[in-house]
CSV table of C-alpha atoms in Angstrom, one decimal:
chain,number,residue,atom,x,y,z
A,1,MET,CA,38.7,10.9,12.8
A,2,ASP,CA,35.4,10.4,14.6
A,3,ARG,CA,33.5,13.6,15.6
A,4,GLN,CA,33.7,14.5,19.2
A,5,LYS,CA,30.3,13.8,20.9
A,6,THR,CA,28.4,16.7,22.4
A,7,VAL,CA,26.7,16.6,25.8
A,8,MET,CA,24.3,19.1,27.1
A,9,ILE,CA,24.2,19.8,30.9
A,10,VAL,CA,21.0,21.3,32.3
A,11,ASP,CA,21.2,22.2,36.0
A,12,ASP,CA,20.3,25.4,38.0
A,13,THR,CA,23.1,24.8,40.5
A,14,GLU,CA,26.6,26.2,39.7
A,15,LEU,CA,28.4,23.6,41.8
A,16,ASN,CA,26.6,20.7,40.1
A,17,ILE,CA,27.5,22.2,36.7
A,18,ALA,CA,31.2,22.6,37.7
A,19,ILE,CA,31.4,19.0,38.9
A,20,LEU,CA,29.9,17.7,35.6
A,21,VAL,CA,32.1,19.9,33.5
A,22,GLU,CA,35.2,18.7,35.4
A,23,ALA,CA,34.2,15.1,34.7
A,24,LEU,CA,33.3,15.4,31.0
A,25,GLN,CA,35.2,18.3,29.5
A,26,ASP,CA,38.2,16.3,28.3
A,27,ASP,CA,36.1,13.8,26.4
A,28,TYR,CA,33.2,15.8,25.1
A,29,GLU,CA,32.0,19.1,23.7
A,30,LEU,CA,29.7,20.6,26.3
A,31,ILE,CA,26.6,22.8,26.1
A,32,ILE,CA,25.5,24.4,29.4
A,33,ALA,CA,22.0,25.5,30.2
A,34,ILE,CA,21.2,26.9,33.7
A,35,ASN,CA,17.5,26.2,33.6
A,36,GLY,CA,14.8,24.4,31.6
A,37,LEU,CA,13.8,27.4,29.5
A,38,GLU,CA,17.3,28.1,28.4
A,39,ALA,CA,17.7,24.4,27.5
A,40,ILE,CA,14.6,24.5,25.3
A,41,GLU,CA,15.9,27.6,23.6
A,42,LEU,CA,19.4,26.2,22.9
A,43,LEU,CA,17.9,22.9,21.6
A,44,GLN,CA,16.1,24.9,18.9
A,45,GLU,CA,19.5,25.6,17.4
A,46,GLN,CA,21.7,22.8,18.6
A,47,GLN,CA,21.3,19.0,18.8
A,48,PRO,CA,23.5,17.3,21.4
A,49,ASP,CA,24.3,13.6,21.4
A,50,LEU,CA,23.2,13.3,25.0
A,51,ILE,CA,21.5,15.4,27.6
A,52,LEU,CA,22.2,15.4,31.4
A,53,LEU,CA,19.0,16.9,32.8
A,54,ASP,CA,18.3,18.0,36.4
A,55,ILE,CA,14.7,17.4,37.6
A,56,ILE,CA,14.2,20.1,40.3
A,57,MET,CA,14.5,23.5,38.6
A,58,PRO,CA,12.4,26.7,38.8
A,59,GLU,CA,9.8,27.7,36.2
A,60,LEU,CA,10.2,24.5,34.0
A,61,ASP,CA,11.3,21.4,35.7
A,62,GLY,CA,13.2,18.5,34.2
A,63,TYR,CA,10.1,16.4,33.6
A,64,ASP,CA,8.5,19.2,31.5
A,65,VAL,CA,11.8,19.7,29.6
A,66,LEU,CA,12.0,15.9,29.0
A,67,LYS,CA,8.4,15.8,27.7
A,68,THR,CA,9.1,18.7,25.3
A,69,ILE,CA,12.3,16.9,24.0
A,70,LYS,CA,10.4,13.7,23.3
A,71,GLU,CA,7.6,15.5,21.5
A,72,ASN,CA,10.1,17.0,19.1
A,73,PRO,CA,10.7,14.7,16.1
A,74,LYS,CA,14.3,16.0,15.7
A,75,LEU,CA,15.2,15.5,19.4
A,76,LYS,CA,13.1,12.5,20.5
A,77,HIS,CA,16.0,10.0,19.9
A,78,VAL,CA,18.5,12.0,21.9
A,79,PRO,CA,19.2,10.0,25.1
A,80,VAL,CA,18.4,11.9,28.3
A,81,ILE,CA,19.9,11.0,31.7
A,82,LEU,CA,18.0,12.5,34.6
A,83,LEU,CA,19.9,14.1,37.6
A,84,SER,CA,18.3,14.4,41.0
A,85,ALA,CA,18.8,14.1,44.8
A,86,ILE,CA,15.3,12.5,44.9
A,87,THR,CA,15.7,8.7,45.1
A,88,ASP,CA,12.2,7.4,45.5
A,89,SER,CA,11.0,4.9,42.9
A,90,ASP,CA,8.0,7.0,41.8
A,91,SER,CA,10.2,9.8,40.6
A,92,LYS,CA,12.4,7.4,38.8
A,93,THR,CA,9.4,5.6,37.2
A,94,LYS,CA,7.9,8.9,36.1
A,95,GLY,CA,11.2,9.8,34.4
A,96,PHE,CA,11.6,6.5,32.6
A,97,SER,CA,7.9,6.7,31.5
A,98,LEU,CA,8.6,10.1,29.9
A,99,GLY,CA,11.5,8.6,27.9
A,100,ALA,CA,14.7,9.0,30.1
A,101,VAL,CA,17.3,6.3,29.5
A,102,ASP,CA,19.0,6.5,32.9
A,103,TYR,CA,18.8,8.2,36.4
A,104,VAL,CA,21.8,9.4,38.3
A,105,THR,CA,21.4,10.5,41.9
A,106,LYS,CA,23.2,13.4,43.6
A,107,PRO,CA,25.8,13.8,45.0
A,108,PHE,CA,27.6,12.6,41.8
A,109,GLU,CA,30.4,10.1,41.7
A,110,MET,CA,32.4,11.3,38.8
A,111,VAL,CA,33.5,7.9,37.7
A,112,GLU,CA,29.9,6.7,37.7
A,113,VAL,CA,28.7,9.8,35.6
A,114,LYS,CA,31.4,9.3,33.0
A,115,ALA,CA,30.6,5.6,32.8
A,116,ARG,CA,26.9,6.1,32.4
A,117,VAL,CA,27.4,8.8,29.8
A,118,LYS,CA,29.8,6.6,27.8
A,119,THR,CA,27.4,3.6,28.0
A,120,GLN,CA,24.4,5.6,26.8
A,121,LEU,CA,26.3,7.1,23.9
A,122,LYS,CA,27.4,3.6,22.9
A,123,PHE,CA,23.8,2.4,23.1
A,124,GLU,CA,22.8,5.3,20.8
A,125,GLU,CA,25.5,4.5,18.3
A,126,ALA,CA,24.3,0.9,18.2
A,127,ARG,CA,20.7,2.1,17.7
A,128,LEU,CA,21.7,4.3,14.8
A,129,VAL,CA,23.7,1.5,13.2
A,130,LEU,CA,20.7,-0.9,13.6
A,131,GLU,CA,18.3,1.8,12.3
A,132,ASN,CA,20.5,2.3,9.2
A,133,GLN,CA,20.7,-1.5,8.7
A,134,ASN,CA,16.9,-1.8,9.0
A,135,PHE,CA,16.5,1.1,6.5
A,136,PHE,CA,18.8,-0.7,4.1
A,137,LEU,CA,17.0,-4.0,4.5
A,138,GLU,CA,13.6,-2.3,4.1
A,139,GLU,CA,14.8,-0.7,0.9
A,140,LYS,CA,16.1,-4.0,-0.4
A,141,VAL,CA,12.8,-5.8,0.5
A,142,LYS,CA,10.9,-3.0,-1.2
A,143,GLU,CA,13.0,-3.3,-4.3
A,144,ARG,CA,12.6,-7.1,-4.4
A,145,THR,CA,8.8,-6.8,-3.7
A,146,GLU,CA,8.5,-4.2,-6.6
A,147,LEU,CA,10.5,-6.5,-8.8
A,148,LEU,CA,8.3,-9.5,-7.9
A,149,GLU,CA,5.2,-7.4,-8.6
A,150,ARG,CA,6.5,-6.3,-12.0
A,151,THR,CA,7.4,-10.0,-12.7
A,152,ASN,CA,3.9,-11.1,-11.7
A,153,SER,CA,2.4,-8.4,-13.9
A,154,ALA,CA,4.6,-9.3,-16.8
A,155,ALA,CA,3.6,-13.0,-16.3
A,156,ILE,CA,-0.1,-12.0,-16.3
A,157,TYR,CA,0.3,-10.0,-19.5
A,158,CYS,CA,2.1,-12.8,-21.1
A,159,LEU,CA,-0.7,-15.3,-20.3
A,160,ALA,CA,-3.3,-12.9,-21.3
A,161,ALA,CA,-1.5,-12.0,-24.5
A,162,LEU,CA,-1.4,-15.8,-25.3
A,163,ALA,CA,-5.2,-15.8,-25.4
A,164,GLU,CA,-5.3,-12.6,-27.4
A,165,THR,CA,-3.1,-14.0,-30.1
A,166,ARG,CA,-6.0,-16.2,-31.0
A,167,ASP,CA,-8.0,-13.1,-31.7
A,168,PRO,CA,-5.5,-10.6,-33.3
A,169,GLU,CA,-8.1,-7.8,-33.7
A,170,THR,CA,-8.3,-7.1,-30.0
A,171,GLY,CA,-4.7,-6.0,-29.4
A,172,GLU,CA,-5.2,-3.4,-26.7
A,173,HIS,CA,-8.3,-5.2,-25.2
A,174,ILE,CA,-6.3,-6.3,-22.1
A,175,LYS,CA,-5.3,-2.8,-21.2
A,176,ARG,CA,-8.6,-1.2,-21.8
A,177,THR,CA,-10.7,-3.6,-19.9
A,178,GLN,CA,-8.2,-3.5,-17.0
A,179,LYS,CA,-8.6,0.2,-16.8
A,180,TYR,CA,-12.4,0.2,-17.3
A,181,ILE,CA,-12.9,-2.2,-14.4
A,182,ARG,CA,-10.9,-0.1,-12.1
A,183,GLU,CA,-12.8,3.0,-13.0
A,184,LEU,CA,-16.1,1.3,-12.3
A,185,ALA,CA,-14.8,-0.1,-9.0
A,186,LEU,CA,-13.6,3.3,-7.8
A,187,GLU,CA,-16.9,4.9,-8.6
A,188,LEU,CA,-18.8,2.2,-6.6
A,189,GLN,CA,-16.3,2.4,-3.7
A,190,ASP,CA,-18.0,5.3,-2.0
A,191,MET,CA,-21.4,3.6,-1.9
A,192,ASP,CA,-22.3,2.1,1.5
A,193,GLU,CA,-23.1,-1.3,-0.1
A,194,TYR,CA,-19.7,-1.7,-1.6
A,195,ARG,CA,-17.4,0.2,0.7
A,196,ASP,CA,-16.3,-2.9,2.7
A,197,VAL,CA,-15.8,-5.0,-0.4
A,198,LEU,CA,-14.2,-2.6,-2.9
A,199,THR,CA,-11.2,-1.6,-0.7
A,200,ASN,CA,-8.2,-0.1,-2.3
A,201,GLU,CA,-6.4,-3.5,-1.9
A,202,TYR,CA,-9.2,-5.4,-3.6
A,203,ILE,CA,-9.4,-2.9,-6.5
A,204,GLU,CA,-5.7,-3.3,-7.0
A,205,LEU,CA,-6.1,-7.1,-7.0
A,206,LEU,CA,-9.0,-6.7,-9.4
A,207,TYR,CA,-6.8,-4.6,-11.7
A,208,LYS,CA,-4.1,-7.2,-11.8
A,209,SER,CA,-6.4,-10.1,-12.3
A,210,ALA,CA,-8.7,-8.7,-15.0
A,211,PRO,CA,-6.3,-9.4,-17.9
A,212,LEU,CA,-6.8,-13.1,-17.4
A,213,HIS,CA,-10.6,-13.0,-17.9
A,214,ASP,CA,-10.4,-14.6,-21.4
A,215,ILE,CA,-7.5,-17.0,-20.8
A,216,GLY,CA,-9.9,-19.9,-21.5
A,217,LYS,CA,-10.0,-18.8,-25.2
A,218,VAL,CA,-6.8,-20.8,-25.8
A,219,GLY,CA,-9.0,-23.9,-25.5
A,220,VAL,CA,-11.5,-22.8,-28.3
A,221,LYS,CA,-10.9,-23.9,-31.9
A,222,ASP,CA,-9.7,-21.2,-34.3
A,223,SER,CA,-12.6,-22.1,-36.7
A,224,ILE,CA,-15.0,-20.9,-34.0
A,225,LEU,CA,-13.0,-18.1,-32.4
A,226,LEU,CA,-12.1,-16.5,-35.7
A,227,LYS,CA,-15.3,-17.2,-37.6
A,228,PRO,CA,-16.4,-14.0,-39.4
A,229,GLY,CA,-20.1,-14.8,-39.4
A,230,ARG,CA,-22.7,-15.8,-36.8
A,231,LEU,CA,-21.9,-18.9,-34.7
A,232,THR,CA,-24.2,-21.9,-35.0
A,233,GLU,CA,-25.9,-23.0,-31.8
A,234,GLU,CA,-23.4,-25.9,-31.5
A,235,GLU,CA,-20.4,-23.5,-32.1
A,236,PHE,CA,-21.8,-21.0,-29.5
A,237,GLU,CA,-22.1,-23.8,-26.9
A,238,GLU,CA,-18.4,-24.6,-27.6
A,239,MET,CA,-17.5,-20.9,-27.3
A,240,LYS,CA,-19.2,-20.6,-24.0
A,241,LYS,CA,-16.8,-23.2,-22.6
A,242,HIS,CA,-14.0,-20.7,-22.6
A,243,THR,CA,-15.2,-19.6,-19.2
A,244,ILE,CA,-14.8,-23.1,-17.9
A,245,TYR,CA,-11.5,-23.6,-19.6
A,246,GLY,CA,-10.3,-20.4,-18.0
A,247,GLY,CA,-11.3,-21.4,-14.5
A,248,GLU,CA,-9.7,-24.9,-14.9
A,249,SER,CA,-6.4,-23.5,-16.1
A,250,LEU,CA,-6.2,-20.9,-13.4
A,251,ASN,CA,-7.1,-23.5,-10.8
A,252,VAL,CA,-3.8,-25.3,-11.6
A,253,GLY,CA,-2.0,-22.1,-10.6
A,254,ILE,CA,-4.1,-21.8,-7.4
A,255,LYS,CA,-3.1,-25.2,-6.3
A,256,GLU,CA,0.6,-24.1,-6.5
A,257,LEU,CA,0.2,-20.6,-5.1
A,258,GLY,CA,-2.7,-21.1,-2.7
A,259,GLU,CA,-6.2,-19.7,-2.4
A,260,ASP,CA,-4.8,-16.3,-1.2
A,261,SER,CA,-3.1,-15.6,-4.6
A,262,PHE,CA,-4.5,-13.1,-7.1
A,263,LEU,CA,-5.3,-16.2,-9.3
A,264,THR,CA,-8.4,-16.9,-7.1
A,265,LEU,CA,-9.9,-13.6,-8.1
A,266,ALA,CA,-8.8,-14.1,-11.7
A,267,LYS,CA,-10.6,-17.5,-11.7
A,268,GLU,CA,-13.7,-15.9,-10.4
A,269,ILE,CA,-13.7,-13.3,-13.1
A,270,ALA,CA,-12.9,-15.8,-15.9
A,271,ILE,CA,-15.8,-18.0,-14.9
A,272,THR,CA,-18.5,-15.4,-14.2
A,273,HIS,CA,-17.9,-12.5,-16.6
A,274,HIS,CA,-20.5,-13.8,-19.0
A,275,GLU,CA,-23.2,-14.2,-16.4
A,276,LYS,CA,-26.1,-11.8,-16.6
A,277,TRP,CA,-28.1,-9.9,-14.0
A,278,ASP,CA,-31.4,-11.6,-15.0
A,279,GLY,CA,-29.9,-15.1,-14.9
A,280,SER,CA,-29.8,-15.7,-18.7
A,281,GLY,CA,-26.0,-15.7,-18.9
A,282,TYR,CA,-23.5,-18.6,-18.8
A,283,PRO,CA,-21.9,-20.9,-17.7
A,284,ARG,CA,-24.1,-21.3,-14.5
A,285,GLY,CA,-27.0,-19.0,-15.1
A,286,LEU,CA,-26.3,-17.0,-12.0
A,287,SER,CA,-28.4,-13.9,-11.3
A,288,LYS,CA,-28.2,-10.6,-9.5
A,289,LYS,CA,-26.0,-10.8,-6.3
A,290,GLU,CA,-25.3,-14.5,-6.9
A,291,ILE,CA,-22.8,-13.2,-9.5
A,292,PRO,CA,-19.6,-12.0,-7.7
A,293,ILE,CA,-19.0,-8.2,-7.9
A,294,SER,CA,-15.8,-9.0,-9.9
A,295,GLY,CA,-17.8,-10.8,-12.6
A,296,ARG,CA,-20.4,-8.1,-12.7
A,297,LEU,CA,-17.8,-5.4,-13.2
A,298,MET,CA,-16.0,-7.3,-15.9
A,299,ALA,CA,-19.3,-8.1,-17.7
A,300,LEU,CA,-19.8,-4.4,-18.5
A,301,SER,CA,-16.2,-3.7,-19.1
A,302,ASP,CA,-15.8,-6.6,-21.5
A,303,VAL,CA,-19.1,-5.9,-23.4
A,304,TYR,CA,-18.3,-2.2,-23.8
A,305,ASP,CA,-14.9,-3.0,-25.2
A,306,ALA,CA,-16.3,-5.6,-27.5
A,307,LEU,CA,-18.8,-3.1,-28.8
A,308,ILE,CA,-16.3,-0.3,-29.5
A,309,SER,CA,-13.8,-2.7,-31.1
A,310,LYS,CA,-13.6,-4.0,-34.6
A,311,ARG,CA,-13.9,-7.8,-34.7
A,312,VAL,CA,-13.8,-10.3,-37.6
A,313,TYR,CA,-17.6,-10.5,-37.4
A,314,LYS,CA,-18.5,-6.8,-37.0
A,315,SER,CA,-17.4,-3.2,-37.4
A,316,ALA,CA,-16.6,-1.0,-34.3
A,317,PHE,CA,-19.5,0.9,-32.6
A,318,THR,CA,-19.2,4.5,-31.5
A,319,HIS,CA,-19.1,5.3,-27.8
A,320,ASP,CA,-22.7,6.6,-28.0
A,321,GLU,CA,-23.9,3.5,-29.7
A,322,ALA,CA,-22.2,1.3,-27.2
A,323,LYS,CA,-23.5,3.4,-24.3
A,324,ASN,CA,-27.1,3.0,-25.6
A,325,ILE,CA,-26.8,-0.8,-25.8
A,326,ILE,CA,-25.5,-0.9,-22.2
A,327,LEU,CA,-28.3,1.3,-21.0
A,328,ASP,CA,-30.7,-1.0,-22.7
A,329,GLY,CA,-29.1,-3.9,-20.7
A,330,ARG,CA,-29.5,-2.2,-17.4
A,331,GLY,CA,-31.3,-4.6,-15.0
A,332,THR,CA,-31.2,-7.4,-17.6
A,333,HIS,CA,-27.7,-8.0,-18.8
A,334,PHE,CA,-26.0,-5.7,-16.3
A,335,ASP,CA,-26.1,-4.8,-12.6
A,336,PRO,CA,-28.0,-1.4,-12.5
A,337,ASP,CA,-25.5,0.0,-10.0
A,338,ILE,CA,-22.6,-0.7,-12.4
A,339,VAL,CA,-24.5,0.8,-15.4
A,340,ASP,CA,-25.0,3.9,-13.3
A,341,ALA,CA,-21.3,4.0,-12.4
A,342,PHE,CA,-20.5,3.6,-16.1
A,343,ILE,CA,-22.6,6.7,-17.0
A,344,LYS,CA,-20.8,8.7,-14.3
A,345,LYS,CA,-17.4,7.6,-15.6
A,346,GLU,CA,-18.2,7.7,-19.4
A,347,THR,CA,-15.7,10.6,-20.0
A,348,ASN,CA,-13.0,8.4,-18.5
A,349,PHE,CA,-14.1,5.4,-20.6
A,350,ILE,CA,-13.8,7.6,-23.7
A,351,SER,CA,-10.3,8.7,-22.7
A,352,ILE,CA,-9.2,5.1,-22.2
A,353,MET,CA,-10.7,4.1,-25.5
A,354,GLU,CA,-8.9,6.8,-27.4
A,355,LYS,CA,-5.6,6.4,-25.6
A,356,PHE,CA,-5.4,2.6,-26.1
A,357,LYS,CA,-6.8,2.3,-29.6
A,358,ASP,CA,-6.1,-0.9,-31.6
A,359,ILE,CA,-3.4,-0.4,-34.1
């Protein structure tokens, strides 16, 4: 059985209260307040389904009571019908602007009062149903969005892992570089020069895109990728092409998903993460701010991880050894600002290195 609705009557005139009680008592539970102050006090303990509110009252008039109701998060949705002998349009407009849903003029027609109360309660029921439906739909959309994001992340890791299978000694490289690049970006975020670029949304996109930086390695021959010794000049030229291969492969996805997809940033990283601050890098020989911030961030993250990792052609360096090499590259290989950010975040780098060690 449905709960009986509760209506609060707020009026300082006994006759008006008696008329309203006579009209509504058979259909609703009633709460009576004989002035605005009493109404506010009662509303602290009780929440009616609808309020009939007289405007002209001593001490605290109906407008003030209405304003107080609408400022209360627990009460702001309760429909309020104003009662008044004043019929001018300005008074009605003021009431509606403060949040009233209806305006009944005195003297009352009992049939009209009952009809208006019933109508507004029906409207409120409909609003609640719609609100619940919207909440349910929002939760469903949130669930599907989270599922899609997890699926995208899984797809990224699968693609990145495909490249890493060509170089089995870099098992956790994807996770480490992903976390390094975020640490650096967060450190730079507070600097005036980077605040507008390194937004939280951009950093999240950077984090998602970073694992694909070496996707182009799938196009490099095993004899070069896995060679234990120093590459010949010809072999190194072929190795450098992995940046181009990566950009080309990601461009295929961009054509399907559009320029706004995370793949656009992933392509930028894949192509530029071997560029150097002084212009001596590859594939295009970009220098300084010609290199996108994404590529400059990945350059340090990738080199640091390569240094502290065991590879077929070298043993792993300690953190301090890797740190000194990066410091030596400040202003030549690496963006000075990013090297400075690395020094400030080196404790975090060490934690990431230790947590995601190669097995």
